[in-house]
C-alpha cells in the first residue's frame, strides 16, 4: 500500500506543481471521508460467519483539472472501503495492505468548437433517468463516450456508448476450448431526451446492448455478477452464471453468435417551487442471448434452455413538504416469472441498478453503511414504502421514519420447477447482489429510523436503525430451519465533506 499511496500523492503533487508553470490551468479538489461503526446481520442465513461489527472507512476525492470553460479533465480516487483490523486492507496493527486505492473516474470533458455540444471521454458514471428512487436498470461506472447538447430552455439530448465488458476471462479460468477472444464484448448505447416545461420534467430514453456469446464469461471483476444476473433468466439449480467454470456446462455456449438486449423508458417529475412533488418511472425491456442445447444437469438432460428475459416495471412517488416534515409514499410493480421449463423469464432485464427506496433493503444507506439486502433492482417484485422525511424540530437535526412491504411477483411454482430447493440458491446463483428472488407467496417487511445531525457545515453524523422480517412460504422452500428471518442494522456514521 505504501508504494501505491506514494504514487498517488506524487501524481497529485505533480499536478499541483504543474500549476505553478501553467497558470492557465485551475486545479480544484473535493471529496468526502466516511466512517462507519455498525452492528448488523443481513444474510438471512443462520450461522453466517460474517463479523457483525466491522468498523470501516472510505475516502473519495475528485480533482478537476480545468483549462477553460470548454476543456477540463477529472480524476476520481477511492481509498477503501477499509475495514479496521484487516491486514489486507492495510488497517491491522503495523501493516500496509494492497489493492486499497481505486481509480473510479478518469475522463475529459470538452466542447466541440463553435457549438454547445459537450463530449465526455473515459471512465465515467452512466445513469439512466429515475426520478422515483434512482434507476433500477443502469446506474454504474464504465468506460466510453457521452455526447450531450442543450438545444434551448426546454429540450436537450444525451447519447452514450459504453464498453461494459471485454475479454474478462483467461486460459487458466477452467474453460478448455476458447481459441480466441471473439464474442467476448458487451457494448451498450443509449439516448435520453430531457424535456423541461415550467416545473415539469420529462425524460424519455432508450438503450440497446450488443452481447457477445462469451461476454459474460470470466472473473467477477466490477459489477459483472450483477450484469449476469440481470440479463439471464433464473436457471435450473446447478447452473453457474460464469458459464463453463465450476458448473456442469463445461464448454457449452449459447447458439447465437451475438445476443442483444433493449429497453425503452419514460421518467417524469413535477417539482419546483410547489410543496407537492410527484414522480413516475416506467420501462419495458427484452434480452435474447440465444439458447443452450442438450444440457446435462446431474442425471437430467435438457434439450433446450432459452436465455431470454422480457418484462416491465412502473413506479410512483408522491410527497408533500410541510414546514417540519415531508410525508410521502413510493409504490412500484414489476412483472415476474411464469413457469417455463426452458428458462425464459418475464422479469425486466437489468444491467447494474441502484434502487434507493429504503436505506437497508435497498441502496439508500447513508455513506458506507450496509444496505441492498433485497438487492439493487426491483425486477420480479412489488412494493409500497410509506415515509416521513425531513422531520426537524431542532436546528441541524433531521429524522426519517420509513415502513415498507415488499412481495414477489414470480410464480409460486418456479422454485420447484427449476429445482431451487433451498433459500441459499436465491442468493448464490439466482440473484447474487442483483436481487432477492421472491415468489407471490413470499414477502418482507422493513422499518427504518434514520437521524442526521450537522456538527459543522462540512461534518455530520448519522444514526441508522433498521429491521427486516423475511417471510418465505414453507411449502416452496425447503430447509426453513436454515433461514434466519430477521435482518437488522444499528449504525453510526460520520461524514466529512471538503
CSV table of C-alpha atoms in Angstrom, one decimal:
chain,number,residue,atom,x,y,z
A,1,UNK,CA,0.0,0.0,0.0
A,2,UNK,CA,2.9,2.3,0.7
A,3,UNK,CA,4.0,2.2,-2.9
A,4,UNK,CA,0.5,2.9,-4.1
A,5,UNK,CA,0.0,5.8,-1.7
A,6,UNK,CA,3.3,7.3,-2.6
A,7,UNK,CA,2.5,7.0,-6.3
A,8,UNK,CA,-0.9,8.6,-5.8
A,9,UNK,CA,0.4,11.5,-3.8
A,10,UNK,CA,3.3,12.0,-6.2
A,11,UNK,CA,0.8,12.2,-9.0
A,12,UNK,CA,-1.3,14.8,-7.2
A,13,UNK,CA,1.9,16.7,-6.3
A,14,UNK,CA,3.0,16.7,-9.9
A,15,UNK,CA,-0.4,18.1,-10.9
A,16,UNK,CA,-0.1,20.9,-8.3
A,17,UNK,CA,3.5,21.6,-9.2
A,18,UNK,CA,2.5,21.9,-12.8
A,19,UNK,CA,0.0,24.6,-11.9
A,20,UNK,CA,3.0,26.9,-11.0
A,21,UNK,CA,4.2,26.8,-14.5
A,22,UNK,CA,0.9,26.7,-16.2
A,23,UNK,CA,-1.2,29.5,-14.7
A,24,UNK,CA,-4.0,28.9,-17.1
A,25,UNK,CA,-4.7,25.6,-15.5
A,26,UNK,CA,-7.0,25.6,-12.5
A,27,UNK,CA,-7.0,22.7,-10.1
A,28,UNK,CA,-10.0,22.0,-7.9
A,29,UNK,CA,-10.2,19.3,-5.3
A,30,UNK,CA,-13.2,18.0,-3.4
A,31,UNK,CA,-14.1,14.8,-1.6
A,32,UNK,CA,-15.6,13.0,1.4
A,33,UNK,CA,-14.3,10.9,4.3
A,34,UNK,CA,-16.8,8.3,5.5
A,35,UNK,CA,-16.5,6.4,8.8
A,36,UNK,CA,-19.0,3.7,9.8
A,37,UNK,CA,-19.5,1.9,13.1
A,38,UNK,CA,-22.2,-0.7,12.6
A,39,UNK,CA,-23.7,-3.8,14.2
A,40,UNK,CA,-25.6,-5.7,11.6
A,41,UNK,CA,-27.0,-9.1,10.5
A,42,UNK,CA,-28.1,-9.1,6.9
A,43,UNK,CA,-27.6,-12.6,5.3
A,44,UNK,CA,-30.8,-14.3,6.3
A,45,UNK,CA,-28.7,-17.4,6.9
A,46,UNK,CA,-28.3,-18.9,10.3
A,47,UNK,CA,-24.7,-19.5,11.4
A,48,UNK,CA,-23.4,-16.9,9.0
A,49,UNK,CA,-19.7,-16.4,9.6
A,50,UNK,CA,-19.6,-12.7,8.8
A,51,UNK,CA,-18.3,-10.4,11.5
A,52,UNK,CA,-21.4,-8.5,12.7
A,53,UNK,CA,-19.4,-5.5,14.0
A,54,UNK,CA,-16.8,-4.3,11.4
A,55,UNK,CA,-15.8,-0.6,11.7
A,56,UNK,CA,-14.7,0.8,8.4
A,57,UNK,CA,-13.8,3.9,6.5
A,58,UNK,CA,-13.5,5.2,2.9
A,59,UNK,CA,-12.0,8.3,1.3
A,60,UNK,CA,-13.2,9.6,-2.1
A,61,UNK,CA,-11.5,12.6,-3.7
A,62,UNK,CA,-12.0,14.2,-7.0
A,63,UNK,CA,-9.6,16.5,-8.8
A,64,UNK,CA,-10.8,18.8,-11.6
A,65,UNK,CA,-8.1,20.0,-14.0
A,66,UNK,CA,-9.7,23.0,-15.7
A,67,UNK,CA,-8.2,24.6,-18.7
A,68,UNK,CA,-11.2,26.7,-19.7
A,69,UNK,CA,-15.0,26.5,-19.8
A,70,UNK,CA,-14.6,24.3,-22.8
A,71,UNK,CA,-12.0,21.9,-21.6
A,72,UNK,CA,-11.3,20.0,-18.3
A,73,UNK,CA,-10.1,16.7,-17.0
A,74,UNK,CA,-11.4,14.8,-14.0
A,75,UNK,CA,-9.8,12.1,-11.9
A,76,UNK,CA,-11.7,10.4,-9.0
A,77,UNK,CA,-9.8,8.3,-6.5
A,78,UNK,CA,-11.3,6.0,-3.9
A,79,UNK,CA,-9.4,4.6,-0.9
A,80,UNK,CA,-11.3,1.8,0.8
A,81,UNK,CA,-13.7,0.6,2.0
A,82,UNK,CA,-11.0,-0.1,4.6
A,83,UNK,CA,-12.2,-2.5,7.4
A,84,UNK,CA,-10.4,-1.7,10.6
A,85,UNK,CA,-8.2,-4.6,11.8
A,86,UNK,CA,-7.9,-6.3,8.4
A,87,UNK,CA,-4.3,-6.6,7.2
A,88,UNK,CA,-5.2,-6.9,3.6
A,89,UNK,CA,-6.9,-3.5,3.8
A,90,UNK,CA,-3.8,-2.0,5.5
A,91,UNK,CA,-5.8,-1.5,8.7
A,92,UNK,CA,-4.3,-4.0,11.2
A,93,UNK,CA,-1.6,-3.1,13.6
A,94,UNK,CA,1.7,-2.4,11.9
A,95,UNK,CA,0.6,-3.4,8.4
A,96,UNK,CA,0.1,-1.8,5.0
A,97,UNK,CA,-2.3,-3.6,2.7
A,98,UNK,CA,-2.6,-3.7,-1.1
A,99,UNK,CA,-5.3,-3.0,-3.6
A,100,UNK,CA,-7.0,-0.3,-1.5
A,101,UNK,CA,-6.7,2.6,-3.9
A,102,UNK,CA,-9.1,2.6,-6.8
A,103,UNK,CA,-9.4,4.9,-9.8
A,104,UNK,CA,-13.2,5.3,-10.2
A,105,UNK,CA,-13.4,8.1,-12.8
A,106,UNK,CA,-10.9,9.4,-15.3
A,107,UNK,CA,-12.3,11.4,-18.1
A,108,UNK,CA,-12.0,14.5,-20.2
A,109,UNK,CA,-14.9,17.0,-20.9
A,110,UNK,CA,-14.6,19.1,-24.0
A,111,UNK,CA,-16.9,21.2,-26.1
A,112,UNK,CA,-16.9,20.9,-29.9
A,113,UNK,CA,-15.7,24.3,-31.2
A,114,UNK,CA,-18.3,26.7,-32.3
A,115,UNK,CA,-21.1,24.6,-30.8
A,116,UNK,CA,-22.7,23.8,-27.5
A,117,UNK,CA,-22.2,20.1,-27.8
A,118,UNK,CA,-20.2,18.6,-24.9
A,119,UNK,CA,-18.2,15.4,-25.2
A,120,UNK,CA,-17.1,13.3,-22.2
A,121,UNK,CA,-14.5,10.5,-22.9
A,122,UNK,CA,-13.1,7.9,-20.4
A,123,UNK,CA,-14.1,6.2,-17.2
A,124,UNK,CA,-17.3,7.9,-16.1
A,125,UNK,CA,-20.7,7.4,-14.5
A,126,UNK,CA,-23.6,6.1,-16.6
A,127,UNK,CA,-27.1,6.7,-15.1
A,128,UNK,CA,-30.4,6.3,-16.7
A,129,UNK,CA,-33.3,8.6,-15.6
A,130,UNK,CA,-35.0,7.5,-12.4
A,131,UNK,CA,-37.0,10.2,-10.6
A,132,UNK,CA,-38.7,8.0,-8.1
A,133,UNK,CA,-35.8,6.3,-6.3
A,134,UNK,CA,-33.0,6.1,-8.9
A,135,UNK,CA,-32.6,3.7,-11.8
A,136,UNK,CA,-33.3,0.0,-11.3
A,137,UNK,CA,-31.7,-0.7,-14.7
A,138,UNK,CA,-28.5,1.2,-15.1
A,139,UNK,CA,-26.5,3.3,-12.5
A,140,UNK,CA,-22.8,2.3,-12.7
A,141,UNK,CA,-19.4,3.4,-13.7
A,142,UNK,CA,-17.9,2.4,-17.1
A,143,UNK,CA,-15.6,3.3,-19.9
A,144,UNK,CA,-16.9,5.0,-23.1
A,145,UNK,CA,-18.1,8.3,-24.7
A,146,UNK,CA,-21.0,10.5,-23.9
A,147,UNK,CA,-22.2,13.4,-26.1
A,148,UNK,CA,-24.8,15.9,-24.8
A,149,UNK,CA,-26.4,19.0,-26.1
A,150,UNK,CA,-28.9,21.6,-24.9
A,151,UNK,CA,-31.0,22.9,-27.8
A,152,UNK,CA,-33.0,25.5,-25.9
A,153,UNK,CA,-34.5,26.1,-22.5
A,154,UNK,CA,-36.9,23.2,-22.9
A,155,UNK,CA,-35.1,20.5,-24.9
A,156,UNK,CA,-31.8,18.6,-24.7
A,157,UNK,CA,-30.3,15.3,-25.7
A,158,UNK,CA,-27.7,12.9,-24.3
A,159,UNK,CA,-26.3,9.9,-26.3
A,160,UNK,CA,-23.7,7.5,-25.0
A,161,UNK,CA,-21.7,4.4,-25.8
A,162,UNK,CA,-20.2,2.2,-23.1
A,163,UNK,CA,-17.8,-0.7,-23.4
A,164,UNK,CA,-19.2,-2.6,-20.5
A,165,UNK,CA,-17.4,-5.9,-20.8
A,166,UNK,CA,-14.4,-7.1,-22.9
A,167,UNK,CA,-12.0,-10.1,-22.6
A,168,UNK,CA,-12.7,-10.8,-18.9
A,169,UNK,CA,-11.5,-14.4,-18.9
A,170,UNK,CA,-8.2,-16.1,-19.4
A,171,UNK,CA,-7.0,-19.6,-20.3
A,172,UNK,CA,-6.5,-20.5,-16.7
A,173,UNK,CA,-10.1,-20.0,-15.7
A,174,UNK,CA,-11.1,-23.6,-16.2
A,175,UNK,CA,-12.5,-23.4,-19.7
A,176,UNK,CA,-10.6,-25.6,-22.2
A,177,UNK,CA,-11.8,-24.5,-25.6
A,178,UNK,CA,-11.7,-20.8,-26.1
A,179,UNK,CA,-9.5,-20.4,-29.3
A,180,UNK,CA,-9.9,-16.6,-29.5
A,181,UNK,CA,-11.5,-13.6,-28.0
A,182,UNK,CA,-14.3,-13.3,-30.5
A,183,UNK,CA,-17.6,-12.8,-28.8
A,184,UNK,CA,-16.3,-11.5,-25.5
A,185,UNK,CA,-17.6,-7.9,-25.7
A,186,UNK,CA,-20.7,-6.3,-24.3
A,187,UNK,CA,-21.3,-2.8,-25.8
A,188,UNK,CA,-24.2,-0.6,-24.7
A,189,UNK,CA,-25.6,2.5,-26.5
A,190,UNK,CA,-28.3,4.8,-25.2
A,191,UNK,CA,-30.2,8.0,-25.8
A,192,UNK,CA,-32.0,10.3,-23.4
A,193,UNK,CA,-34.1,13.3,-24.5
A,194,UNK,CA,-34.8,15.5,-21.4
A,195,UNK,CA,-37.7,18.0,-21.7
A,196,UNK,CA,-38.4,20.7,-19.2
A,197,UNK,CA,-41.6,22.7,-19.2
A,198,UNK,CA,-42.0,25.0,-16.2
A,199,UNK,CA,-41.9,22.7,-13.1
A,200,UNK,CA,-42.4,19.6,-15.2
A,201,UNK,CA,-39.5,17.4,-16.3
A,202,UNK,CA,-39.9,14.6,-18.8
A,203,UNK,CA,-37.1,12.2,-19.8
A,204,UNK,CA,-37.9,9.5,-22.5
A,205,UNK,CA,-35.0,7.2,-23.1
A,206,UNK,CA,-33.9,4.1,-24.9
A,207,UNK,CA,-30.9,1.7,-24.6
A,208,UNK,CA,-29.5,-1.2,-26.7
A,209,UNK,CA,-26.9,-3.7,-25.7
A,210,UNK,CA,-24.8,-5.9,-28.0
A,211,UNK,CA,-23.7,-9.1,-26.2
A,212,UNK,CA,-21.1,-11.5,-27.5
A,213,UNK,CA,-21.8,-15.2,-26.8
A,214,UNK,CA,-18.9,-15.3,-24.4
A,215,UNK,CA,-19.2,-11.8,-23.0
A,216,UNK,CA,-20.5,-12.9,-19.6
A,217,UNK,CA,-17.6,-15.3,-19.0
A,218,UNK,CA,-14.7,-14.7,-16.7
A,219,UNK,CA,-13.7,-13.5,-13.3
A,220,UNK,CA,-16.1,-11.4,-11.3
A,221,UNK,CA,-14.5,-8.0,-11.9
A,222,UNK,CA,-16.5,-4.9,-11.0
A,223,UNK,CA,-20.2,-5.5,-11.4
A,224,UNK,CA,-20.1,-8.4,-13.9
A,225,UNK,CA,-22.1,-10.6,-11.5
A,226,UNK,CA,-24.9,-8.0,-11.5
A,227,UNK,CA,-24.9,-8.0,-15.3
A,228,UNK,CA,-25.1,-11.8,-15.5
A,229,UNK,CA,-28.0,-12.0,-13.0
A,230,UNK,CA,-29.7,-9.1,-14.7
A,231,UNK,CA,-29.6,-10.3,-18.3
A,232,UNK,CA,-30.0,-14.0,-17.8
A,233,UNK,CA,-33.2,-15.8,-16.6
A,234,UNK,CA,-33.5,-17.8,-13.4
A,235,UNK,CA,-31.7,-21.0,-14.4
A,236,UNK,CA,-32.0,-24.6,-13.1
A,237,UNK,CA,-30.2,-25.4,-9.9
A,238,UNK,CA,-26.5,-26.3,-10.6
A,239,UNK,CA,-26.0,-23.7,-13.3
A,240,UNK,CA,-23.3,-21.2,-12.6
A,241,UNK,CA,-23.6,-17.7,-14.1
A,242,UNK,CA,-20.0,-17.8,-15.1
A,243,UNK,CA,-20.7,-20.2,-17.9
A,244,UNK,CA,-18.3,-23.1,-18.1
A,245,UNK,CA,-16.4,-22.7,-14.9
A,246,UNK,CA,-17.3,-24.7,-11.8
A,247,UNK,CA,-20.6,-26.0,-13.2
A,248,UNK,CA,-21.9,-28.9,-15.4
A,249,UNK,CA,-22.0,-26.9,-18.6
A,250,UNK,CA,-18.3,-27.3,-19.3
A,251,UNK,CA,-17.7,-25.7,-22.8
A,252,UNK,CA,-21.4,-25.1,-23.7
A,253,UNK,CA,-22.1,-21.7,-25.1
A,254,UNK,CA,-25.3,-20.1,-26.5
A,255,UNK,CA,-26.2,-20.9,-30.1
A,256,UNK,CA,-26.3,-17.3,-31.1
A,257,UNK,CA,-23.1,-15.5,-32.2
A,258,UNK,CA,-24.3,-12.3,-30.7
A,259,UNK,CA,-27.1,-11.7,-28.3
A,260,UNK,CA,-28.8,-8.4,-27.6
A,261,UNK,CA,-31.0,-6.5,-25.2
A,262,UNK,CA,-33.0,-3.4,-25.4
A,263,UNK,CA,-35.0,-1.1,-23.2
A,264,UNK,CA,-37.4,1.9,-23.6
A,265,UNK,CA,-38.5,4.0,-20.7
A,266,UNK,CA,-40.0,7.2,-19.5
A,267,UNK,CA,-39.5,9.3,-16.3
A,268,UNK,CA,-41.5,12.3,-15.4
A,269,UNK,CA,-41.4,14.7,-12.4
A,270,UNK,CA,-43.4,17.6,-11.0
A,271,UNK,CA,-41.2,19.6,-8.7
A,272,UNK,CA,-40.0,23.2,-8.5
A,273,UNK,CA,-41.5,25.7,-6.1
A,274,UNK,CA,-44.6,23.7,-5.2
A,275,UNK,CA,-44.6,21.7,-2.0
A,276,UNK,CA,-46.1,18.9,-3.9
A,277,UNK,CA,-43.6,16.5,-5.5
A,278,UNK,CA,-44.8,13.8,-7.9
A,279,UNK,CA,-42.6,11.5,-9.9
A,280,UNK,CA,-43.2,8.5,-12.1
A,281,UNK,CA,-40.9,6.0,-13.8
A,282,UNK,CA,-41.7,3.2,-16.2
A,283,UNK,CA,-39.8,0.9,-18.6
A,284,UNK,CA,-40.0,-2.2,-20.8
A,285,UNK,CA,-37.0,-4.4,-21.7
A,286,UNK,CA,-36.2,-7.5,-23.6
A,287,UNK,CA,-33.0,-9.6,-23.7
A,288,UNK,CA,-32.2,-12.5,-26.0
A,289,UNK,CA,-28.8,-14.2,-25.5
A,290,UNK,CA,-29.8,-17.3,-27.6
A,291,UNK,CA,-30.3,-20.8,-26.1
A,292,UNK,CA,-28.3,-23.7,-24.7
A,293,UNK,CA,-28.8,-27.2,-26.3
A,294,UNK,CA,-28.5,-30.7,-24.8
A,295,UNK,CA,-27.6,-29.6,-21.3
A,296,UNK,CA,-26.8,-32.2,-18.7
A,297,UNK,CA,-27.5,-31.4,-15.1
A,298,UNK,CA,-26.9,-34.4,-12.8
A,299,UNK,CA,-28.9,-37.2,-14.2
A,300,UNK,CA,-31.1,-35.0,-16.3
A,301,UNK,CA,-30.8,-34.0,-20.0
A,302,UNK,CA,-32.5,-30.7,-21.0
A,303,UNK,CA,-32.8,-30.4,-24.8
A,304,UNK,CA,-33.1,-26.6,-24.7
A,305,UNK,CA,-32.8,-23.7,-22.3
A,306,UNK,CA,-33.8,-20.2,-23.6
A,307,UNK,CA,-31.6,-17.4,-22.3
A,308,UNK,CA,-34.3,-14.8,-22.7
A,309,UNK,CA,-35.9,-12.2,-20.5
A,310,UNK,CA,-38.6,-9.6,-21.1
A,311,UNK,CA,-40.7,-7.6,-18.7
A,312,UNK,CA,-41.7,-4.2,-17.4
A,313,UNK,CA,-42.0,-2.0,-14.3
A,314,UNK,CA,-43.8,1.1,-13.2
A,315,UNK,CA,-43.1,3.2,-10.1
A,316,UNK,CA,-44.7,6.3,-8.4
A,317,UNK,CA,-43.6,8.8,-5.8
A,318,UNK,CA,-45.9,11.3,-4.2
A,319,UNK,CA,-44.9,13.6,-1.3
A,320,UNK,CA,-45.9,16.9,0.2
A,321,UNK,CA,-43.5,19.2,2.0
A,322,UNK,CA,-44.7,20.9,5.2
A,323,UNK,CA,-42.6,23.1,7.5
A,324,UNK,CA,-41.4,20.4,9.8
A,325,UNK,CA,-42.0,17.2,7.9
A,326,UNK,CA,-42.4,15.7,4.4
A,327,UNK,CA,-44.8,12.8,4.2
A,328,UNK,CA,-44.7,10.6,1.2
A,329,UNK,CA,-45.3,7.3,-0.4
A,330,UNK,CA,-43.4,5.2,-3.0
A,331,UNK,CA,-45.0,2.3,-4.9
A,332,UNK,CA,-44.0,0.0,-7.7
A,333,UNK,CA,-44.9,-3.1,-9.6
A,334,UNK,CA,-42.5,-5.2,-11.8
A,335,UNK,CA,-43.5,-8.2,-13.8
A,336,UNK,CA,-42.4,-11.6,-12.6
A,337,UNK,CA,-41.5,-15.0,-13.9
A,338,UNK,CA,-44.0,-17.5,-15.2
A,339,UNK,CA,-43.4,-21.3,-15.1
A,340,UNK,CA,-41.3,-22.2,-18.1
A,341,UNK,CA,-39.1,-25.3,-18.2
A,342,UNK,CA,-36.8,-23.8,-20.8
A,343,UNK,CA,-35.7,-20.8,-18.7
A,344,UNK,CA,-37.5,-17.9,-20.4
A,345,UNK,CA,-38.1,-15.1,-17.9
A,346,UNK,CA,-40.8,-12.4,-17.6
A,347,UNK,CA,-38.7,-10.2,-15.4
A,348,UNK,CA,-37.4,-7.0,-16.9
A,349,UNK,CA,-33.7,-7.4,-17.8
A,350,UNK,CA,-31.2,-5.1,-16.0
A,351,UNK,CA,-27.5,-4.2,-16.1
A,352,UNK,CA,-26.5,-2.6,-12.7
A,353,UNK,CA,-29.3,-0.9,-10.8
A,354,UNK,CA,-29.3,1.4,-7.9
A,355,UNK,CA,-32.8,1.5,-6.4
A,356,UNK,CA,-32.8,3.6,-3.2
A,357,UNK,CA,-36.3,3.4,-1.9
A,358,UNK,CA,-35.2,2.3,1.6
A,359,UNK,CA,-32.0,2.6,3.5
A,360,UNK,CA,-31.4,-1.1,4.4
A,361,UNK,CA,-33.2,-3.3,2.0
A,362,UNK,CA,-32.2,-1.2,-1.0
A,363,UNK,CA,-29.3,1.2,-1.7
A,364,UNK,CA,-30.4,4.3,0.3
A,365,UNK,CA,-27.9,4.0,3.2
A,366,UNK,CA,-26.0,7.0,4.5
A,367,UNK,CA,-22.4,6.9,3.5
A,368,UNK,CA,-20.9,3.4,3.6
A,369,UNK,CA,-23.5,1.8,5.8
A,370,UNK,CA,-24.7,-1.7,5.0
A,371,UNK,CA,-27.7,-1.8,2.5
A,372,UNK,CA,-29.1,-3.6,-0.5
A,373,UNK,CA,-30.3,-6.6,1.5
A,374,UNK,CA,-33.1,-7.0,-1.0
A,375,UNK,CA,-30.7,-6.0,-3.9
A,376,UNK,CA,-30.3,-3.1,-6.2
A,377,UNK,CA,-33.2,-3.8,-8.6
A,378,UNK,CA,-36.9,-4.3,-8.2
A,379,UNK,CA,-37.4,-6.9,-11.1
A,380,UNK,CA,-39.9,-9.5,-10.0
A,381,UNK,CA,-41.4,-7.7,-7.1
A,382,UNK,CA,-43.9,-5.1,-6.0
A,383,UNK,CA,-43.7,-2.8,-3.0
A,384,UNK,CA,-45.0,0.1,-1.0
A,385,UNK,CA,-43.0,2.5,1.1
A,386,UNK,CA,-44.6,5.0,3.5
A,387,UNK,CA,-42.2,7.6,4.9
A,388,UNK,CA,-41.9,10.8,6.9
A,389,UNK,CA,-38.7,12.5,6.0
A,390,UNK,CA,-37.1,15.9,6.7
A,391,UNK,CA,-38.6,15.7,10.2
A,392,UNK,CA,-36.9,18.6,12.0
A,393,UNK,CA,-37.8,20.4,15.3
A,394,UNK,CA,-34.2,21.4,16.2
A,395,UNK,CA,-31.6,23.2,14.1
A,396,UNK,CA,-29.3,20.9,12.1
A,397,UNK,CA,-31.1,17.8,13.3
A,398,UNK,CA,-33.3,15.8,10.9
A,399,UNK,CA,-35.1,12.4,11.0
A,400,UNK,CA,-36.6,9.9,8.6
A,401,UNK,CA,-39.2,7.3,9.6
A,402,UNK,CA,-40.0,4.7,7.0
A,403,UNK,CA,-42.1,1.5,6.7
A,404,UNK,CA,-42.1,-0.8,3.6
A,405,UNK,CA,-43.6,-4.0,2.4
A,406,UNK,CA,-42.1,-5.9,-0.5
A,407,UNK,CA,-43.6,-9.0,-2.2
A,408,UNK,CA,-42.6,-11.2,-5.1
A,409,UNK,CA,-44.4,-11.3,-8.5
A,410,UNK,CA,-42.8,-14.5,-9.6
A,411,UNK,CA,-45.0,-17.6,-10.0
A,412,UNK,CA,-45.0,-19.8,-6.8
A,413,UNK,CA,-44.1,-22.9,-8.8
A,414,UNK,CA,-40.9,-21.5,-10.2
A,415,UNK,CA,-38.6,-22.8,-7.3
A,416,UNK,CA,-39.8,-26.4,-7.7
A,417,UNK,CA,-39.8,-26.2,-11.5
A,418,UNK,CA,-36.2,-25.1,-11.6
A,419,UNK,CA,-35.0,-27.3,-8.7
A,420,UNK,CA,-34.4,-24.3,-6.3
A,421,UNK,CA,-34.6,-26.5,-3.2
A,422,UNK,CA,-33.3,-24.2,-0.6
A,423,UNK,CA,-33.1,-20.5,0.1
A,424,UNK,CA,-29.3,-20.1,-0.4
A,425,UNK,CA,-29.9,-20.8,-4.1
A,426,UNK,CA,-31.7,-17.4,-4.3
A,427,UNK,CA,-28.6,-15.5,-3.3
A,428,UNK,CA,-25.8,-17.7,-4.7
A,429,UNK,CA,-26.9,-18.4,-8.2
A,430,UNK,CA,-30.1,-16.7,-9.0
A,431,UNK,CA,-29.5,-13.2,-7.8
A,432,UNK,CA,-26.2,-12.6,-6.1
A,433,UNK,CA,-26.0,-8.9,-5.2
A,434,UNK,CA,-28.5,-8.2,-8.0
A,435,UNK,CA,-31.8,-9.0,-6.3
A,436,UNK,CA,-33.7,-11.1,-3.8
A,437,UNK,CA,-35.8,-13.7,-5.7
A,438,UNK,CA,-39.3,-13.8,-4.2
A,439,UNK,CA,-42.5,-15.6,-5.4
A,440,UNK,CA,-46.0,-14.3,-4.9
A,441,UNK,CA,-46.1,-16.3,-1.7
A,442,UNK,CA,-43.0,-14.6,-0.2
A,443,UNK,CA,-42.8,-11.2,1.3
A,444,UNK,CA,-40.8,-9.0,3.6
A,445,UNK,CA,-41.3,-6.0,5.9
A,446,UNK,CA,-38.8,-3.2,6.6
A,447,UNK,CA,-38.8,-0.4,9.2
A,448,UNK,CA,-36.1,2.3,9.2
A,449,UNK,CA,-35.4,5.2,11.6
A,450,UNK,CA,-32.6,7.4,10.5
A,451,UNK,CA,-31.2,10.5,12.1
A,452,UNK,CA,-28.7,13.0,10.9
A,453,UNK,CA,-27.0,15.9,12.8
A,454,UNK,CA,-24.8,18.5,11.3
A,455,UNK,CA,-21.9,19.2,13.7
A,456,UNK,CA,-20.3,21.7,11.4
A,457,UNK,CA,-21.1,22.9,7.9
A,458,UNK,CA,-18.9,20.1,6.4
A,459,UNK,CA,-19.1,17.5,9.2
A,460,UNK,CA,-22.2,15.4,10.0
A,461,UNK,CA,-23.1,12.3,12.0
A,462,UNK,CA,-25.9,9.9,11.3
A,463,UNK,CA,-27.6,7.1,13.2
A,464,UNK,CA,-29.4,4.4,11.2
A,465,UNK,CA,-31.6,1.8,12.8
A,466,UNK,CA,-33.3,-0.8,10.6
A,467,UNK,CA,-35.1,-4.1,10.8
A,468,UNK,CA,-36.3,-6.5,8.1
A,469,UNK,CA,-38.6,-9.5,8.6
A,470,UNK,CA,-38.5,-12.0,5.7
A,471,UNK,CA,-41.4,-14.5,5.3
A,472,UNK,CA,-40.8,-17.4,2.8
A,473,UNK,CA,-43.5,-19.8,2.0
A,474,UNK,CA,-42.6,-23.1,3.8
A,475,UNK,CA,-44.2,-25.3,1.1
A,476,UNK,CA,-42.0,-23.7,-1.6
A,477,UNK,CA,-38.6,-23.6,0.0
A,478,UNK,CA,-37.0,-26.5,1.9
A,479,UNK,CA,-34.7,-26.3,4.9
A,480,UNK,CA,-36.6,-23.4,6.5
A,481,UNK,CA,-34.6,-24.1,9.7
A,482,UNK,CA,-31.5,-22.8,7.9
A,483,UNK,CA,-33.2,-19.4,7.3
A,484,UNK,CA,-32.9,-16.5,9.7
A,485,UNK,CA,-36.0,-14.5,9.0
A,486,UNK,CA,-34.6,-11.4,10.8
A,487,UNK,CA,-32.1,-8.9,9.5
A,488,UNK,CA,-31.1,-5.8,11.4
A,489,UNK,CA,-28.7,-2.9,11.5
A,490,UNK,CA,-27.7,-0.3,14.0
A,491,UNK,CA,-25.0,2.0,12.6
A,492,UNK,CA,-23.3,5.3,13.5
A,493,UNK,CA,-21.8,7.1,10.5
A,494,UNK,CA,-19.6,10.2,10.3
A,495,UNK,CA,-19.0,12.2,7.1
A,496,UNK,CA,-16.6,15.0,6.4
A,497,UNK,CA,-17.0,16.7,3.0
A,498,UNK,CA,-14.5,19.1,1.7
